[in-house]
Each structure stands twice: as structure tokens, then as C-alpha cells.
Amino acid sequence: MTTSATPQGDPKDPEWTGIHTLGHANRFAVWDSEFRYDGRIRVPMGVKISQVRYSYTGNGQADMNAAELPRGRSGIDQQYEVIDLTFLADSDLITFTLRGDLNVDADPRPAYSRKYQIRVDVTLDNGDVRTANPEIDVLAGAWQRSDPEMVGRPFVRLPYDYNWGGTPNSQAGFGHVSDNGRIPGDKFIIDLVNLRQDEQGVAGNNSDHVYYQLVHEDGTPSRYTPTPQLQKAEGHQDSGTGRKVVLPAIDLRQLGDKPGYYRFLVWPQAANPDGTTSNLSWDPAKAEDAFQLGSVYYRYAATQARGQFAVSPGGPVQLRRGGETGYAGVELQAVDDGTIPAQTVRVTLPQGKGLRLSGQLIAGNMQGSVWQQTGSYTGTWSQDGRSLTFDKVNLALSGNDSKSGVLVEVTALADAPLGDTGLTFQVGDQISSSSPIRVINR
């Protein structure tokens, strides 16, 4: 393949000529000299990244080499991952995440912080070099009464290695990739430090909460956090990690959030001895005051032609109270000849109707008068226990007018109300009632 030397585009857009910085670990104490960076570049069709380097000491020289790992590996060394590759009409769009150690742990006192620019060089296999210089703010990690006023502002730790737990490690909340919109509950970790905590007669000597928000790359907040949310956390002076707070799982797709890159932002707070908010707090009304502690890339594929299908309720089901099993579901029908990719299927129980699901979903179609099973899937329960989500379900549709179905095993508890009810199915972006379910006495 022959490619042009450089892609054609806006010469002022860093995505075309340099690196578009999506986010990075922008502020931390000298305790946590670590680099986290997420960027995006637009390259000629077929051009790949051949090398990534960054400045280990913030001296303007990209002298630390990062090795490439496969997407989603989440290592703890000097590494980068290509987390999305989108093919456009005239170019390719490469989104990557970079991590590694830094040596920027010099005590900034008498100032409360010191700023460094960390040069990032991305070398392409056509010889081009793309460069960015994200700035980090490194805070003092010690305090004493004789220090100037702003020294000892509260901060949140930047999780690294395995110190805070998490899967597969403590830093996996940066550059996390979600293909289905779900963020597991061990990715976003908040550990609140206040070097003045419980010191008598000192301004800002009590920290017991932070504000946090998940913000899309275009600046709009996630529906999960339409405004910065208050989160209780125990402030402490020492470097122990036992008082960390771990946010629960989040489902961006269920919330209706759009795909793309999200920054996890946190604003540490402190109060004075009289209970008033200290001016040492970080202002949640100011984006520049936030600590970025993580990121998630809610991934989407390049646009492609997809087949369309219709969803309708399946045939009626009768259940006797007390554990009798039945199968309820929906029927699917292709309405054109396009290829229909695997879909996410979500099944929701009605409230107060005494129904229970087994946790399995089966897919299949009718061949003559015989049901032919084509797949079986295990679901993941929502936090409230009402919904099961099944990923990558093959609908087994093969061209216009072809039909198939998906079913779940359902039982009625001994005290289930008698009468008609049903489940709700969401297949892809389509929602339908399930087979009508009638609960009867034994």
C-alpha cells in the first residue's frame, strides 16, 4: 500500500500534526511519581505506531522507552496500548494509553507544588514523530507549621502497582477500555490524604469527603455524574491505603451515555476547625482544580452497514406457583439482507411479581417444527438484582425474513401474585415485552 507522507487535514489540529491529549494524571503528590497519559493521533491509511517514548524526569527529553502491550493487558511497567483503531475515509485514527514511572519527586517547598512538562514522542512507521508536552503539578508530600499557607493542601493518591488492590492491578483504572459500556467496580479508587489532618488549631485540618465526576472528552458530563458528586472518604496523614474508597460498577450504556473517552476527576476537600470550608480545598466548579485519577474509553467501531431486525413478544407461557419452570422470550426477524452482528441482550424482571430467572439465556430458531438451539449465554446481574445482561449474543439471523428467538428460564415463587405479567427484553437498542406470562395456582 502506498500512503502519503502526512495526512491531509487542519494544520492547527494536534490530532493531525501532533498528539491530541485526551487526558493524563495531571496532579499528584511527590509520593506518587507515576505517568499516565491518553492520546489520539490521525495518520495516513495503514500507518502504525512503531515507538513511544516519554520524559522520565521532565527535562524535555523523551528518554524513557515504553513497550507495546495488547489492548486490555493493563501492565504496571513502562508500556503503551493501542486502545482503539478507527478506519476513516482518508486516514486512520489511533487512540492509545501510556503508563510508566516518573522521577519528579523533589520536595517543592517552600512552594506547595512544582510543575513539570512531560514530553511524549510517538514515532510512526513512516518516520514521522508526533509530540505532546502535557503538564503535571507535583505537590509537596510533607508539611510543618512553619510552612507557607498553601503547603499541605489535601490530595488524592494516584493508585499504582498492586498497593490498592483492583483487577488486575491498582492502576487499571487509567486507560480502561469498555466495549459494552460497563466499568467494573474496582477501577476507580479514591484515597484522600490531608497532611494537616487532626492537627490542632490549623486551617484545613479535617478532610472527610471529595467531589468526583466522570466527564466525556467533549466536556459534557456522564449521566452518572451530571454534577460533581459528594463522596465520603476518610482523610489521613500517612501513606497507608486501607482507607481507600472504591466506586461501584457503572454502566454507561444503560445510562444512555455516548461512546468515547471519559476522564475520572476528583476534587479533595478540607474544613477548618470551626467547620467552614477551607480555602485549601479544590473547587469542583473549576475543571483546572480537578485531579484526574482514571479514564475509560467506551469504545465504538468504525461505522459500517448493518442489517436491521425486529423484536416482538414470544408465545404465551403459563407458570404454576412454587418453582415450576418455563421459558419466556422474544421473537426476532431480519428485515433486510444486511449482516447482523452479535448483540447485547438485557432482561429485566417486573417489580413485585415474584418471578425468578436462572441466569442463562438460550438462542435458537425453528427448523420446521423443531426448535434448534444455536447458543447459550451466562448473564451478569445488575446491582439491584432486577436485570440480567448477556454480551455478544448471536441472534442466528441469516438474511431477509429469517427468524429466531432468545429465551430465558423463569419460575414463579410460591407467593407470586396470580395473574398476567411479563419480562422486558432489550436486544441491541430495541425494547420489547416478553412472552405473556400467566401465574396460576398449583
Coordinates of C-alpha atoms in Angstrom, one line a residue:
M1 CA 0.0 0.0 0.0
T2 CA 1.3 3.5 -0.9
T3 CA 0.5 6.2 1.6
S4 CA 1.0 10.0 1.5
A5 CA 3.8 11.3 3.7
T6 CA 1.4 13.1 6.0
P7 CA -2.4 13.0 6.3
Q8 CA -4.4 15.9 4.9
G9 CA -6.3 18.0 7.5
D10 CA -6.3 21.1 9.6
P11 CA -2.7 22.0 10.2
K12 CA -3.7 23.6 13.6
D13 CA -5.4 20.4 14.9
P14 CA -2.9 18.4 17.1
E15 CA -4.7 15.2 16.1
W16 CA -3.3 15.7 12.6
T17 CA 0.1 17.2 13.3
G18 CA 1.0 16.2 16.8
I19 CA -0.9 14.3 19.6
H20 CA -4.4 15.2 20.8
T21 CA -4.2 14.9 24.6
L22 CA -7.4 13.3 25.8
G23 CA -6.3 13.2 29.5
H24 CA -3.5 12.4 31.9
A25 CA -2.6 12.2 35.5
N26 CA -2.2 15.9 35.9
R27 CA -1.7 16.4 39.7
F28 CA -0.3 14.2 42.5
A29 CA 2.0 14.3 45.5
V30 CA 5.7 13.5 45.3
W31 CA 4.7 10.2 46.9
D32 CA 3.2 9.1 43.5
S33 CA 5.7 9.9 40.8
E34 CA 3.9 8.0 38.0
F35 CA 2.9 8.9 34.4
R36 CA -0.5 8.2 32.9
Y37 CA -1.4 9.6 29.5
D38 CA -4.1 9.1 26.9
G39 CA -3.8 10.5 23.4
R40 CA -5.1 10.3 19.9
I41 CA -3.4 10.8 16.5
R42 CA -4.7 10.8 13.0
V43 CA -2.4 9.1 10.5
P44 CA -2.3 8.2 6.8
M45 CA -4.1 5.0 6.0
G46 CA -2.2 1.9 7.1
V47 CA 0.5 3.8 9.1
K48 CA 1.2 2.3 12.6
I49 CA 3.0 3.4 15.8
S50 CA 6.5 2.0 15.9
Q51 CA 7.8 3.5 19.2
V52 CA 6.6 5.6 22.1
R53 CA 8.9 7.4 24.5
Y54 CA 8.4 10.0 27.2
S55 CA 10.5 12.2 29.6
Y56 CA 11.3 10.3 32.8
T57 CA 12.5 13.4 34.7
G58 CA 10.5 16.2 33.0
N59 CA 13.7 17.6 31.4
G60 CA 12.3 18.0 27.9
Q61 CA 14.0 14.8 26.6
A62 CA 11.9 11.8 25.7
D63 CA 14.4 9.3 27.2
M64 CA 12.2 6.5 28.5
N65 CA 11.0 3.8 26.1
A66 CA 7.6 2.2 26.5
A67 CA 6.9 -1.3 25.3
E68 CA 3.7 -2.1 23.5
L69 CA 1.2 -4.4 25.1
P70 CA -2.0 -5.8 23.6
R71 CA -5.2 -3.9 24.3
G72 CA -6.6 -4.5 27.8
R73 CA -3.5 -6.1 29.3
S74 CA -3.1 -3.4 31.9
G75 CA 0.5 -3.9 33.0
I76 CA 2.5 -1.9 35.6
D77 CA 5.7 -1.1 33.8
Q78 CA 6.7 1.4 31.1
Q79 CA 4.1 0.4 28.5
Y80 CA 1.5 1.6 26.0
E81 CA -1.6 0.1 24.4
V82 CA -3.5 1.0 21.3
I83 CA -7.0 1.0 22.7
D84 CA -8.9 1.9 19.5
L85 CA -8.1 2.0 15.8
T86 CA -10.8 3.5 13.6
F87 CA -10.6 3.5 9.8
L88 CA -11.9 6.7 8.2
A89 CA -12.3 7.5 4.5
D90 CA -9.0 9.3 4.2
S91 CA -7.0 8.3 7.3
D92 CA -6.8 6.1 10.4
L93 CA -7.5 7.3 14.0
I94 CA -5.3 5.8 16.7
T95 CA -6.2 6.2 20.4
F96 CA -3.6 5.0 22.8
T97 CA -2.8 4.9 26.6
L98 CA 0.6 5.2 28.1
R99 CA 1.9 4.4 31.6
G100 CA 5.1 4.3 33.5
D101 CA 7.3 5.6 36.3
L102 CA 8.5 9.2 36.7
N103 CA 11.3 10.8 38.7
V104 CA 9.7 14.1 39.7
D105 CA 9.7 13.6 43.5
A106 CA 11.8 16.6 44.5
D107 CA 10.2 18.4 47.5
P108 CA 8.8 21.7 46.1
R109 CA 8.7 23.5 49.5
P110 CA 8.6 26.4 50.3
A111 CA 6.2 26.4 47.3
Y112 CA 3.3 23.9 47.7
S113 CA 3.8 22.4 44.2
R114 CA 6.1 22.3 41.3
K115 CA 5.1 22.0 37.6
Y116 CA 6.8 19.8 35.0
Q117 CA 6.2 19.2 31.3
I118 CA 6.5 15.6 30.4
R119 CA 7.4 15.2 26.7
V120 CA 5.8 12.4 24.8
D121 CA 7.2 11.3 21.4
V122 CA 5.2 8.9 19.2
T123 CA 7.2 7.6 16.2
L124 CA 5.3 6.2 13.3
D125 CA 6.5 3.5 10.9
N126 CA 6.6 6.1 8.1
G127 CA 9.3 8.0 10.0
D128 CA 7.1 10.8 11.3
V129 CA 7.4 11.8 15.0
R130 CA 4.4 13.2 16.9
T131 CA 5.0 15.1 20.1
A132 CA 3.0 16.4 23.1
N133 CA 4.0 18.1 26.3
P134 CA 1.4 17.5 29.0
E135 CA 1.9 19.5 32.2
I136 CA 1.8 17.9 35.7
D137 CA 1.5 19.6 39.0
V138 CA 3.5 17.8 41.7
L139 CA 2.5 18.6 45.3
A140 CA 4.6 18.6 48.5
G141 CA 4.3 15.3 50.4
A142 CA 5.2 16.8 53.8
W143 CA 4.1 19.7 55.9
Q144 CA 5.1 21.5 59.1
R145 CA 3.6 24.5 60.9
S146 CA 6.3 26.9 59.7
D147 CA 5.5 26.2 56.0
P148 CA 3.8 28.8 53.9
E149 CA 0.0 28.9 53.8
M150 CA -0.8 26.6 50.8
V151 CA 1.6 23.8 51.7
G152 CA -0.3 20.8 52.9
R153 CA -3.4 21.1 50.7
P154 CA -5.3 17.9 50.7
F155 CA -4.7 15.5 47.8
V156 CA -5.8 12.1 46.5
R157 CA -3.4 9.4 45.7
L158 CA -2.6 8.1 42.2
P159 CA -3.1 4.4 42.5
Y160 CA -0.2 2.4 41.2
D161 CA 1.2 -1.2 41.1
Y162 CA -0.8 -3.5 43.4
N163 CA -0.9 -1.4 46.5
W164 CA -4.6 -0.5 46.4
G165 CA -6.0 -3.8 45.0
G166 CA -8.0 -3.7 41.8
T167 CA -8.0 -6.1 38.9
P168 CA -5.5 -6.9 37.5
N169 CA -3.7 -4.1 39.4
S170 CA -4.3 -0.8 41.2
Q171 CA -3.6 1.4 38.1
A172 CA -6.0 -0.4 35.8
G173 CA -8.5 2.5 36.1
F174 CA -6.4 4.5 33.7
G175 CA -6.8 3.7 30.1
H176 CA -9.6 1.2 30.9
V177 CA -11.4 0.0 27.8
S178 CA -15.1 -0.9 27.8
D179 CA -16.6 -2.5 24.7
N180 CA -20.1 -2.7 26.2
G181 CA -20.2 0.5 28.4
R182 CA -19.7 -1.3 31.7
I183 CA -16.9 -0.3 34.1
P184 CA -16.2 -2.9 36.8
G185 CA -16.4 -1.8 40.5
D186 CA -12.7 -2.0 41.2
K187 CA -11.4 0.6 38.7
F188 CA -12.0 4.0 40.3
I189 CA -10.2 4.3 43.6
I190 CA -10.2 7.4 45.9
D191 CA -7.6 7.6 48.7
L192 CA -7.8 11.0 50.5
V193 CA -4.7 12.4 52.2
N194 CA -4.6 15.6 54.4
L195 CA -1.1 16.3 55.8
R196 CA -2.8 18.6 58.4
Q197 CA -5.4 16.1 59.5
D198 CA -6.3 16.4 63.2
E199 CA -3.5 19.0 63.8
Q200 CA -4.9 21.4 66.5
G201 CA -5.6 25.0 65.6
V202 CA -4.6 24.6 62.0
A203 CA -6.6 25.7 58.9
G204 CA -7.9 22.9 56.8
N205 CA -7.2 20.2 59.4
N206 CA -10.2 17.9 58.6
S207 CA -10.9 16.1 55.4
D208 CA -13.8 13.7 55.2
H209 CA -15.1 14.0 51.6
V210 CA -14.3 14.7 48.0
Y211 CA -16.3 15.5 44.9
Y212 CA -16.0 13.4 41.8
Q213 CA -17.3 13.4 38.2
L214 CA -17.0 11.4 35.0
V215 CA -16.6 13.8 32.0
H216 CA -16.7 13.0 28.3
E217 CA -13.9 14.2 26.0
D218 CA -16.2 16.8 24.6
G219 CA -16.6 18.4 28.0
T220 CA -20.1 17.1 28.8
P221 CA -20.6 15.1 32.0
S222 CA -21.7 11.5 32.1
R223 CA -25.3 11.0 33.1
Y224 CA -23.9 9.1 36.0
T225 CA -22.5 12.4 37.4
P226 CA -24.4 15.3 35.8
T227 CA -22.8 17.5 38.5
P228 CA -19.7 16.8 40.8
Q229 CA -20.9 14.2 43.3
L230 CA -20.0 14.2 47.0
Q231 CA -18.2 11.1 48.2
K232 CA -17.4 10.4 51.8
A233 CA -13.8 9.5 52.4
E234 CA -11.5 9.3 55.5
G235 CA -8.7 11.8 55.4
H236 CA -5.3 10.7 56.8
Q237 CA -1.7 11.8 57.1
D238 CA 0.1 8.5 56.5
S239 CA 0.7 6.6 53.3
G240 CA -1.4 3.6 54.2
T241 CA -4.0 2.6 51.7
G242 CA -6.5 0.9 54.0
R243 CA -9.0 3.9 54.0
K244 CA -9.5 4.0 50.2
V245 CA -13.0 4.2 48.7
V246 CA -13.8 2.1 45.6
L247 CA -16.6 3.3 43.4
P248 CA -19.3 0.7 42.4
A249 CA -19.7 -0.6 38.9
I250 CA -21.0 1.8 36.3
D251 CA -22.9 1.0 33.1
L252 CA -22.5 3.9 30.6
R253 CA -24.6 2.2 28.0
Q254 CA -27.5 1.6 30.4
L255 CA -27.4 5.2 31.4
G256 CA -27.6 6.3 27.8
D257 CA -24.1 7.8 27.7
K258 CA -22.4 8.3 24.3
P259 CA -19.3 6.4 23.3
G260 CA -15.9 8.0 23.6
Y261 CA -13.3 8.9 26.2
Y262 CA -14.2 9.8 29.8
R263 CA -11.9 11.4 32.5
F264 CA -12.4 10.4 36.1
L265 CA -12.0 13.7 38.0
V266 CA -11.7 14.2 41.8
W267 CA -11.7 17.4 43.9
P268 CA -10.3 16.8 47.5
Q269 CA -11.9 18.9 50.3
A270 CA -10.9 20.2 53.7
A271 CA -12.6 22.0 56.6
N272 CA -11.3 24.4 59.2
P273 CA -11.6 23.8 62.9
D274 CA -14.8 25.8 63.0
G275 CA -16.4 23.6 60.3
T276 CA -16.2 26.1 57.5
T277 CA -14.9 25.0 54.1
S278 CA -11.1 25.7 53.9
N279 CA -9.6 27.7 51.1
L280 CA -7.2 24.8 50.8
S281 CA -10.0 22.8 49.2
W282 CA -10.0 22.2 45.5
D283 CA -13.0 23.9 43.8
P284 CA -15.4 21.5 42.0
A285 CA -16.6 24.4 39.9
K286 CA -13.2 24.7 38.3
A287 CA -12.1 21.9 35.9
E288 CA -8.5 23.0 36.4
D289 CA -8.7 22.2 40.1
A290 CA -9.5 18.5 39.4
F291 CA -7.2 15.6 40.0
Q292 CA -7.5 13.1 37.1
L293 CA -7.3 9.6 38.7
G294 CA -8.5 7.5 35.9
S295 CA -10.1 7.2 32.5
V296 CA -12.3 4.9 30.5
Y297 CA -12.6 4.5 26.7
Y298 CA -16.2 3.5 25.9
R299 CA -15.2 2.0 22.6
Y300 CA -17.1 2.2 19.3
A301 CA -16.2 0.7 16.0
A302 CA -16.0 2.4 12.6
T303 CA -19.4 2.9 11.0
Q304 CA -20.4 0.0 8.8
A305 CA -23.6 -1.2 7.2
R306 CA -25.6 -3.4 9.5
G307 CA -28.7 -5.5 9.0
Q308 CA -31.9 -4.5 10.6
F309 CA -34.2 -6.7 12.7
A310 CA -37.5 -6.5 14.5
V311 CA -38.3 -7.7 18.0
S312 CA -41.7 -8.9 19.2
P313 CA -43.1 -10.9 22.2
G314 CA -42.9 -14.7 22.1
G315 CA -45.7 -17.1 22.6
P316 CA -47.6 -17.2 25.9
V317 CA -46.2 -19.0 28.9
Q318 CA -48.1 -20.4 31.9
L319 CA -46.4 -20.9 35.3
R320 CA -47.6 -22.6 38.4
R321 CA -46.6 -21.1 41.7
G322 CA -43.9 -22.7 43.7
G323 CA -41.0 -23.3 41.3
E324 CA -42.4 -24.7 38.1
T325 CA -40.0 -23.8 35.2
G326 CA -41.0 -22.1 31.9
Y327 CA -39.3 -20.3 29.1
A328 CA -40.2 -16.8 28.1
G329 CA -38.6 -14.7 25.4
V330 CA -38.9 -12.7 22.3
E331 CA -39.0 -13.5 18.6
L332 CA -36.6 -11.9 16.1
Q333 CA -37.0 -11.3 12.4
A334 CA -34.5 -9.8 9.9
V335 CA -36.0 -7.1 7.8
D336 CA -33.2 -6.9 5.2
D337 CA -30.2 -8.9 4.0
G338 CA -27.5 -7.0 5.9
T339 CA -25.2 -8.7 8.3
I340 CA -26.5 -8.6 11.9
P341 CA -23.6 -8.6 14.4
A342 CA -23.8 -10.1 17.9
Q343 CA -25.9 -8.0 20.2
T344 CA -26.1 -7.2 23.9
V345 CA -29.4 -8.6 25.4
R346 CA -30.8 -7.3 28.7
V347 CA -33.7 -9.0 30.5
T348 CA -35.5 -7.1 33.3
L349 CA -37.9 -8.6 35.9
P350 CA -41.1 -6.8 36.8
Q351 CA -41.3 -5.5 40.3
G352 CA -43.3 -7.3 42.9
K353 CA -44.4 -10.2 40.6
G354 CA -42.5 -13.0 42.3
L355 CA -40.6 -14.2 39.3
R356 CA -37.1 -15.5 39.3
L357 CA -34.5 -16.1 36.4
S358 CA -31.9 -18.8 36.3
G359 CA -29.2 -16.5 34.8
Q360 CA -29.0 -18.3 31.5
L361 CA -30.2 -17.3 28.0
I362 CA -30.6 -19.5 25.0
A363 CA -30.8 -18.5 21.4
G364 CA -32.1 -20.6 18.5
N365 CA -34.5 -20.9 15.6
M366 CA -37.2 -23.1 14.3
Q367 CA -36.3 -25.7 11.7
G368 CA -39.6 -27.0 10.5
S369 CA -41.5 -27.7 13.8
V370 CA -38.3 -28.4 15.8
W371 CA -36.5 -25.8 18.0
Q372 CA -32.8 -25.8 17.2
Q373 CA -30.6 -24.2 19.9
T374 CA -27.7 -22.1 18.4
G375 CA -26.1 -20.7 21.6
S376 CA -26.2 -20.5 25.4
Y377 CA -25.1 -17.4 27.4
T378 CA -24.5 -16.6 31.1
G379 CA -25.7 -13.2 32.2
T380 CA -24.4 -10.6 34.6
W381 CA -26.8 -9.2 37.3
S382 CA -27.3 -5.5 37.8
Q383 CA -26.7 -4.1 41.3
D384 CA -30.4 -4.0 42.1
G385 CA -30.8 -7.7 41.1
R386 CA -33.6 -6.9 38.6
S387 CA -31.7 -7.1 35.3
L388 CA -29.5 -9.7 33.6
T389 CA -27.2 -8.6 30.8
F390 CA -25.9 -11.0 28.2
D391 CA -23.0 -10.0 26.0
K392 CA -22.2 -10.9 22.4
V393 CA -25.4 -12.9 21.7
N394 CA -25.5 -14.3 18.2
L395 CA -29.1 -13.8 17.0
A396 CA -28.7 -16.5 14.3
L397 CA -30.5 -14.4 11.6
S398 CA -29.4 -15.2 8.1
G399 CA -31.0 -12.8 5.6
N400 CA -34.2 -11.0 5.0
D401 CA -37.3 -12.6 6.7
S402 CA -35.2 -15.1 8.6
K403 CA -36.5 -15.7 12.2
S404 CA -35.0 -16.7 15.5
G405 CA -35.6 -16.2 19.2
V406 CA -34.0 -15.7 22.6
L407 CA -35.4 -17.3 25.8
V408 CA -34.7 -17.2 29.5
E409 CA -35.7 -19.8 32.1
V410 CA -38.2 -18.3 34.5
T411 CA -40.0 -19.6 37.7
A412 CA -42.8 -18.2 39.8
L413 CA -42.2 -18.2 43.6
A414 CA -44.7 -19.8 46.0
D415 CA -46.1 -16.3 46.9
A416 CA -46.1 -14.9 43.4
P417 CA -49.3 -12.9 42.7
L418 CA -51.7 -14.7 40.4
G419 CA -52.5 -13.3 37.0
D420 CA -50.7 -11.9 34.0
T421 CA -47.2 -10.4 33.9
G422 CA -44.1 -10.5 31.7
L423 CA -40.4 -9.6 31.3
T424 CA -38.8 -6.8 29.4
F425 CA -36.2 -7.6 26.8
Q426 CA -33.7 -5.1 25.3
V427 CA -32.0 -6.6 22.2
G428 CA -29.4 -4.1 21.0
D429 CA -31.2 -0.8 21.1
Q430 CA -34.7 -2.3 20.7
I431 CA -37.1 -2.9 23.6
S432 CA -40.0 -5.4 23.7
S433 CA -42.2 -7.2 26.2
S434 CA -41.5 -10.9 26.5
S435 CA -44.0 -13.7 26.1
P436 CA -47.1 -13.0 28.2
I437 CA -46.7 -14.9 31.5
R438 CA -49.7 -16.1 33.4
V439 CA -49.1 -17.2 37.0
I440 CA -51.6 -19.8 38.3
N441 CA -52.1 -21.9 41.4
R442 CA -50.7 -25.3 41.8

